[in-house]
mmCIF file of C-alpha atoms in Angstrom:
data_model
loop_
_atom_site.group_PDB
_atom_site.id
_atom_site.type_symbol
_atom_site.label_atom_id
_atom_site.label_comp_id
_atom_site.label_asym_id
_atom_site.label_seq_id
_atom_site.Cartn_x
_atom_site.Cartn_y
_atom_site.Cartn_z
ATOM 1 C CA UNK O 241 -14.732 11.224 -14.230
ATOM 2 C CA UNK O 242 -13.614 8.548 -16.561
ATOM 3 C CA UNK O 243 -11.441 5.497 -15.575
ATOM 4 C CA UNK O 244 -8.162 4.294 -16.870
ATOM 5 C CA UNK O 245 -8.069 3.122 -20.261
ATOM 6 C CA UNK O 246 -5.577 0.956 -21.295
ATOM 7 C CA UNK O 247 -4.531 0.127 -25.083
ATOM 8 C CA UNK O 248 -5.224 -2.763 -26.707
ATOM 9 C CA UNK O 249 -6.980 -5.235 -24.489
ATOM 10 C CA UNK O 250 -5.597 -8.005 -26.519
ATOM 11 C CA UNK O 251 -2.182 -8.480 -28.544
ATOM 12 C CA UNK O 252 -0.669 -11.713 -29.990
ATOM 13 C CA UNK O 253 3.368 -11.279 -30.603
ATOM 14 C CA UNK O 254 5.833 -13.808 -31.572
ATOM 15 C CA UNK O 255 9.215 -14.251 -29.659
ATOM 16 C CA UNK O 256 11.595 -12.092 -30.524
ATOM 17 C CA UNK O 257 9.265 -8.875 -31.249
ATOM 18 C CA UNK O 258 8.675 -6.145 -29.526
ATOM 19 C CA UNK O 259 5.616 -4.813 -28.244
ATOM 20 C CA UNK O 260 4.333 -1.271 -26.852
ATOM 21 C CA UNK O 261 1.318 -0.807 -24.538
ATOM 22 C CA UNK O 262 -0.574 2.473 -23.685
ATOM 23 C CA UNK O 263 -2.165 3.430 -20.571
ATOM 24 C CA UNK O 264 -4.197 6.943 -20.282
ATOM 25 C CA UNK O 265 -4.936 7.495 -16.220
ATOM 26 C CA UNK O 266 -7.445 9.096 -14.375
ATOM 27 C CA UNK O 267 -7.709 12.959 -15.427
ATOM 28 C CA UNK O 268 -5.519 14.829 -12.689
ATOM 29 C CA UNK O 269 -3.483 11.692 -11.526
ATOM 30 C CA UNK O 270 -0.097 11.938 -12.025
ATOM 31 C CA UNK O 271 1.262 8.766 -11.219
ATOM 32 C CA UNK O 272 1.062 5.406 -13.159
ATOM 33 C CA UNK O 273 2.358 2.079 -12.090
ATOM 34 C CA UNK O 274 2.864 -1.013 -14.478
ATOM 35 C CA UNK O 275 2.081 -4.433 -12.862
ATOM 36 C CA UNK O 276 2.457 -7.806 -14.352
ATOM 37 C CA UNK O 277 -0.144 -10.647 -13.500
ATOM 38 C CA UNK O 278 1.023 -14.520 -14.393
ATOM 39 C CA UNK O 279 -0.431 -17.668 -12.938
ATOM 40 C CA UNK O 280 2.345 -18.822 -11.516
ATOM 41 C CA UNK O 281 4.089 -15.396 -10.220
ATOM 42 C CA UNK O 282 0.761 -13.288 -9.253
ATOM 43 C CA UNK O 283 1.108 -9.494 -9.231
ATOM 44 C CA UNK O 284 4.364 -8.131 -9.941
ATOM 45 C CA UNK O 285 5.253 -4.556 -9.989
ATOM 46 C CA UNK O 286 6.909 -3.335 -13.119
ATOM 47 C CA UNK O 287 7.591 0.742 -12.300
ATOM 48 C CA UNK O 288 5.803 3.905 -11.467
ATOM 49 C CA UNK O 289 6.220 6.941 -13.231
ATOM 50 C CA UNK O 290 5.243 10.199 -12.013
ATOM 51 C CA UNK O 291 5.579 13.908 -13.657
ATOM 52 C CA UNK O 292 7.417 11.999 -16.403
ATOM 53 C CA UNK O 293 10.105 10.322 -14.516
ATOM 54 C CA UNK O 294 10.560 6.844 -12.864
ATOM 55 C CA UNK O 295 10.119 6.823 -9.045
ATOM 56 C CA UNK O 296 10.196 3.307 -8.710
ATOM 57 C CA UNK O 297 11.336 0.232 -10.570
ATOM 58 C CA UNK O 298 10.644 -3.672 -9.557
ATOM 59 C CA UNK O 299 13.271 -6.794 -10.379
ATOM 60 C CA UNK O 300 12.728 -7.362 -13.925
ATOM 61 C CA UNK O 301 15.201 -7.048 -16.669
ATOM 62 C CA UNK O 302 16.016 -3.741 -19.000
ATOM 63 C CA UNK O 303 13.642 -5.526 -21.900
ATOM 64 C CA UNK O 304 10.928 -4.027 -20.041
ATOM 65 C CA UNK O 305 10.820 -0.356 -20.013
ATOM 66 C CA UNK O 306 8.581 2.685 -19.879
ATOM 67 C CA UNK O 307 7.884 6.688 -19.886
ATOM 68 C CA UNK O 308 5.486 8.978 -19.063
ATOM 69 C CA UNK O 309 4.326 12.065 -20.986
ATOM 70 C CA UNK O 310 3.661 15.449 -20.212
ATOM 71 C CA UNK O 311 -0.181 14.581 -20.134
ATOM 72 C CA UNK O 312 0.686 11.846 -17.780
ATOM 73 C CA UNK O 313 -0.519 8.976 -20.492
ATOM 74 C CA UNK O 314 1.913 6.136 -19.826
ATOM 75 C CA UNK O 315 3.629 3.585 -22.451
ATOM 76 C CA UNK O 316 5.231 0.688 -21.595
ATOM 77 C CA UNK O 317 7.591 -1.424 -23.660
ATOM 78 C CA UNK O 318 9.103 -4.847 -24.100
ATOM 79 C CA UNK O 319 11.785 -5.880 -26.586
ATOM 80 C CA UNK O 320 13.190 -9.107 -27.575
ATOM 81 C CA UNK O 321 9.617 -11.001 -26.374
ATOM 82 C CA UNK O 322 10.209 -13.990 -24.580
ATOM 83 C CA UNK O 323 7.078 -17.079 -24.295
ATOM 84 C CA UNK O 324 7.351 -16.149 -20.645
ATOM 85 C CA UNK O 325 6.240 -12.636 -21.132
ATOM 86 C CA UNK O 326 2.619 -13.900 -21.868
ATOM 87 C CA UNK O 327 0.588 -12.282 -18.875
ATOM 88 C CA UNK O 328 -1.924 -9.463 -18.245
ATOM 89 C CA UNK O 329 0.113 -5.791 -18.155
ATOM 90 C CA UNK O 330 -2.251 -3.445 -15.839
ATOM 91 C CA UNK O 331 -1.634 -0.007 -15.164
ATOM 92 C CA UNK O 332 -3.043 1.917 -12.170
ATOM 93 C CA UNK O 333 -2.935 5.446 -11.874
ATOM 94 C CA UNK O 334 -3.169 7.282 -8.490
ATOM 95 C CA UNK O 335 -2.870 10.717 -7.462
ATOM 96 C CA UNK O 336 -5.410 13.921 -6.193
ATOM 97 C CA UNK O 337 -7.166 13.589 -2.576
ATOM 98 C CA UNK O 338 -7.252 9.773 -2.587
ATOM 99 C CA UNK O 339 -3.496 9.328 -2.393
ATOM 100 C CA UNK O 340 -1.935 6.100 -2.047
ATOM 101 C CA UNK O 341 -5.147 4.591 -3.727
ATOM 102 C CA UNK O 342 -4.317 2.928 -6.933
ATOM 103 C CA UNK O 343 -7.125 2.790 -9.670
ATOM 104 C CA UNK O 344 -6.543 -0.009 -12.117
ATOM 105 C CA UNK O 345 -7.348 -0.339 -16.024
ATOM 106 C CA UNK O 346 -8.729 -3.789 -17.659
ATOM 107 C CA UNK O 347 -5.560 -4.718 -18.607
ATOM 108 C CA UNK O 348 -3.656 -5.691 -21.960
ATOM 109 C CA UNK O 349 -3.335 -9.706 -22.340
ATOM 110 C CA UNK O 350 -0.342 -10.097 -23.905
ATOM 111 C CA UNK O 351 0.308 -13.489 -25.353
ATOM 112 C CA UNK O 352 3.642 -14.540 -26.966
ATOM 113 C CA UNK O 353 4.155 -17.309 -29.296
ATOM 114 C CA UNK N 293 11.658 -5.805 2.191
ATOM 115 C CA UNK N 294 7.293 -4.699 2.781
ATOM 116 C CA UNK N 295 5.467 -7.737 1.857
ATOM 117 C CA UNK N 296 2.205 -9.502 2.800
ATOM 118 C CA UNK N 297 1.035 -13.319 3.006
ATOM 119 C CA UNK N 298 -2.434 -14.552 2.192
ATOM 120 C CA UNK N 299 -2.447 -18.184 3.491
ATOM 121 C CA UNK N 300 -5.212 -19.562 1.581
ATOM 122 C CA UNK N 301 -5.635 -19.844 -2.026
ATOM 123 C CA UNK N 302 -9.176 -20.228 -1.360
ATOM 124 C CA UNK N 303 -12.216 -19.558 0.629
ATOM 125 C CA UNK N 304 -15.314 -21.101 0.219
ATOM 126 C CA UNK N 305 -18.254 -20.111 2.094
ATOM 127 C CA UNK N 306 -22.191 -20.637 1.680
ATOM 128 C CA UNK N 307 -24.127 -17.248 0.829
ATOM 129 C CA UNK N 308 -25.727 -15.470 3.932
ATOM 130 C CA UNK N 309 -22.892 -16.542 5.899
ATOM 131 C CA UNK N 310 -19.936 -14.524 7.108
ATOM 132 C CA UNK N 311 -16.944 -14.583 5.470
ATOM 133 C CA UNK N 312 -13.054 -13.715 6.655
ATOM 134 C CA UNK N 313 -10.018 -13.646 3.840
ATOM 135 C CA UNK N 314 -6.932 -13.603 6.100
ATOM 136 C CA UNK N 315 -3.584 -11.438 5.498
ATOM 137 C CA UNK N 316 -0.855 -10.864 7.251
ATOM 138 C CA UNK N 317 2.298 -8.495 6.894
ATOM 139 C CA UNK N 318 5.767 -7.743 7.342
ATOM 140 C CA UNK N 319 6.388 -4.103 7.151
ATOM 141 C CA UNK N 320 9.569 -1.899 8.145
ATOM 142 C CA UNK N 321 7.929 0.652 10.252
ATOM 143 C CA UNK N 322 3.925 1.886 9.674
ATOM 144 C CA UNK N 323 2.175 0.089 7.155
ATOM 145 C CA UNK N 324 -0.289 1.038 4.267
ATOM 146 C CA UNK N 325 -2.462 -2.007 3.657
ATOM 147 C CA UNK N 326 -5.139 -2.439 0.978
ATOM 148 C CA UNK N 327 -7.300 -4.744 -0.508
ATOM 149 C CA UNK N 328 -8.449 -4.980 -3.595
ATOM 150 C CA UNK N 329 -10.807 -7.417 -5.712
ATOM 151 C CA UNK N 330 -10.634 -8.797 -9.193
ATOM 152 C CA UNK N 331 -13.429 -9.887 -11.327
ATOM 153 C CA UNK N 332 -12.905 -12.435 -14.165
ATOM 154 C CA UNK N 333 -11.153 -10.562 -17.036
ATOM 155 C CA UNK N 334 -10.884 -7.324 -15.176
ATOM 156 C CA UNK N 335 -8.459 -5.147 -13.897
ATOM 157 C CA UNK N 336 -8.051 -4.885 -10.124
ATOM 158 C CA UNK N 337 -10.921 -2.754 -7.861
ATOM 159 C CA UNK N 338 -10.135 -1.117 -4.638
ATOM 160 C CA UNK N 339 -11.819 -1.911 -1.524
ATOM 161 C CA UNK N 340 -10.721 -0.610 1.294
ATOM 162 C CA UNK N 341 -7.200 0.856 3.018
ATOM 163 C CA UNK N 342 -5.644 1.333 6.427
ATOM 164 C CA UNK N 343 -2.853 3.995 7.194
ATOM 165 C CA UNK N 344 -3.830 5.281 10.078
ATOM 166 C CA UNK N 345 -6.118 6.209 12.572
ATOM 167 C CA UNK N 346 -9.354 3.249 13.557
ATOM 168 C CA UNK N 347 -8.360 -0.427 12.945
ATOM 169 C CA UNK N 348 -11.605 -1.394 11.959
ATOM 170 C CA UNK N 349 -11.692 -0.021 8.279
ATOM 171 C CA UNK N 350 -14.970 0.042 6.156
ATOM 172 C CA UNK N 351 -14.889 0.198 2.448
ATOM 173 C CA UNK N 352 -16.959 -0.757 -0.358
ATOM 174 C CA UNK N 353 -19.862 -3.483 -0.845
ATOM 175 C CA UNK N 354 -20.093 -3.825 2.718
ATOM 176 C CA UNK N 355 -16.592 -5.271 3.003
ATOM 177 C CA UNK N 356 -14.421 -4.506 6.123
ATOM 178 C CA UNK N 357 -10.894 -5.141 7.643
ATOM 179 C CA UNK N 358 -9.779 -5.234 11.204
ATOM 180 C CA UNK N 359 -5.972 -4.296 11.247
ATOM 181 C CA UNK N 360 -4.102 -5.706 14.023
ATOM 182 C CA UNK N 361 -0.653 -5.017 15.228
ATOM 183 C CA UNK N 362 -0.045 -7.269 17.587
ATOM 184 C CA UNK N 363 -0.904 -9.861 15.325
ATOM 185 C CA UNK N 364 0.820 -8.396 12.116
ATOM 186 C CA UNK N 365 -2.615 -9.097 10.272
ATOM 187 C CA UNK N 366 -5.356 -7.310 8.027
ATOM 188 C CA UNK N 367 -8.335 -9.658 7.823
ATOM 189 C CA UNK N 368 -10.733 -9.010 5.108
ATOM 190 C CA UNK N 369 -14.390 -9.524 6.350
ATOM 191 C CA UNK N 370 -17.987 -9.174 5.571
ATOM 192 C CA UNK N 371 -20.852 -9.776 7.908
ATOM 193 C CA UNK N 372 -22.983 -11.668 5.193
ATOM 194 C CA UNK N 373 -21.783 -13.386 1.756
ATOM 195 C CA UNK N 374 -23.378 -12.795 -1.316
ATOM 196 C CA UNK N 375 -22.748 -15.166 -4.573
ATOM 197 C CA UNK N 376 -21.767 -11.911 -6.721
ATOM 198 C CA UNK N 377 -18.379 -11.546 -3.571
ATOM 199 C CA UNK N 378 -17.193 -15.200 -5.759
ATOM 200 C CA UNK N 379 -13.721 -13.296 -6.990
ATOM 201 C CA UNK N 380 -10.403 -13.246 -6.579
ATOM 202 C CA UNK N 381 -9.138 -10.917 -3.775
ATOM 203 C CA UNK N 382 -5.255 -9.450 -3.014
ATOM 204 C CA UNK N 383 -4.324 -7.820 -0.159
ATOM 205 C CA UNK N 384 -1.490 -5.120 -0.654
ATOM 206 C CA UNK N 385 1.063 -3.636 1.474
ATOM 207 C CA UNK N 386 3.028 0.001 0.053
ATOM 208 C CA UNK N 387 6.393 -0.430 -1.175
ATOM 209 C CA UNK N 388 9.609 0.870 1.194
ATOM 210 C CA UNK N 389 10.176 3.527 -1.308
ATOM 211 C CA UNK N 390 8.574 6.776 -1.764
ATOM 212 C CA UNK N 391 5.652 6.308 -4.295
ATOM 213 C CA UNK N 392 2.561 4.326 -4.701
ATOM 214 C CA UNK N 393 3.706 1.216 -6.249
ATOM 215 C CA UNK N 394 2.262 -2.098 -4.052
ATOM 216 C CA UNK N 395 3.454 -5.264 -2.923
ATOM 217 C CA UNK N 396 0.401 -7.677 -3.869
ATOM 218 C CA UNK N 397 -0.062 -10.924 -2.043
ATOM 219 C CA UNK N 398 -0.715 -13.980 -4.164
ATOM 220 C CA UNK N 399 -4.506 -13.699 -4.050
ATOM 221 C CA UNK N 400 -7.415 -15.411 -2.405
ATOM 222 C CA UNK N 401 -10.094 -17.119 -4.369
ATOM 223 C CA UNK N 402 -13.445 -16.738 -2.728
ATOM 224 C CA UNK N 403 -16.454 -18.987 -3.779
ATOM 225 C CA UNK N 404 -19.836 -17.911 -2.230
ATOM 226 C CA UNK N 405 -22.455 -20.758 -3.075
ATOM 227 C CA UNK N 406 -26.017 -20.318 -2.928
#
């Protein structure tokens, strides 16, 4: 079974721009969660989608948004990028018989200049 | 709020020796606890979880963890460390709201020396 895939793997953007990251979950998984990882703040939960609905949301500003499609693929969008948004963005999927276990993709490394 | 704490930024151990990576938790209700490992430039890999049942949980790559309710701890252990175990280890707890979202500790860097 293919794992979680994230595209692109690396991205360089300029302050003020917006960016869209994509995540394809493991086949059959209906939950997709997004996390931000930085050296200073560690791993922080952004939001979770389940069957196209946002089920949970972390403490991030409204510039961070996401959505999930009917095939469970998910995108997250960050508008008006700030230098502090530079991070590794990780996507994780859950579902099937291994409930509560999250399976992570390799991440998208976003650099904001 | 559901949270975990990893008191050590780094743990150093010689190859072949037992290793322990510490984690304590603070939760409302029954905890759902997890350990993940991250290798450089990689995503997180699931090691093991405790939801209910035996306090000693066995996971991937020879790792195990002991759930201790009285000490609110969930320490990760391995009887004999390998150099290849060197990585960043995260303890996590399921959030209070429904869903699978996790709250992670800040991570512990494990260095196993030959």
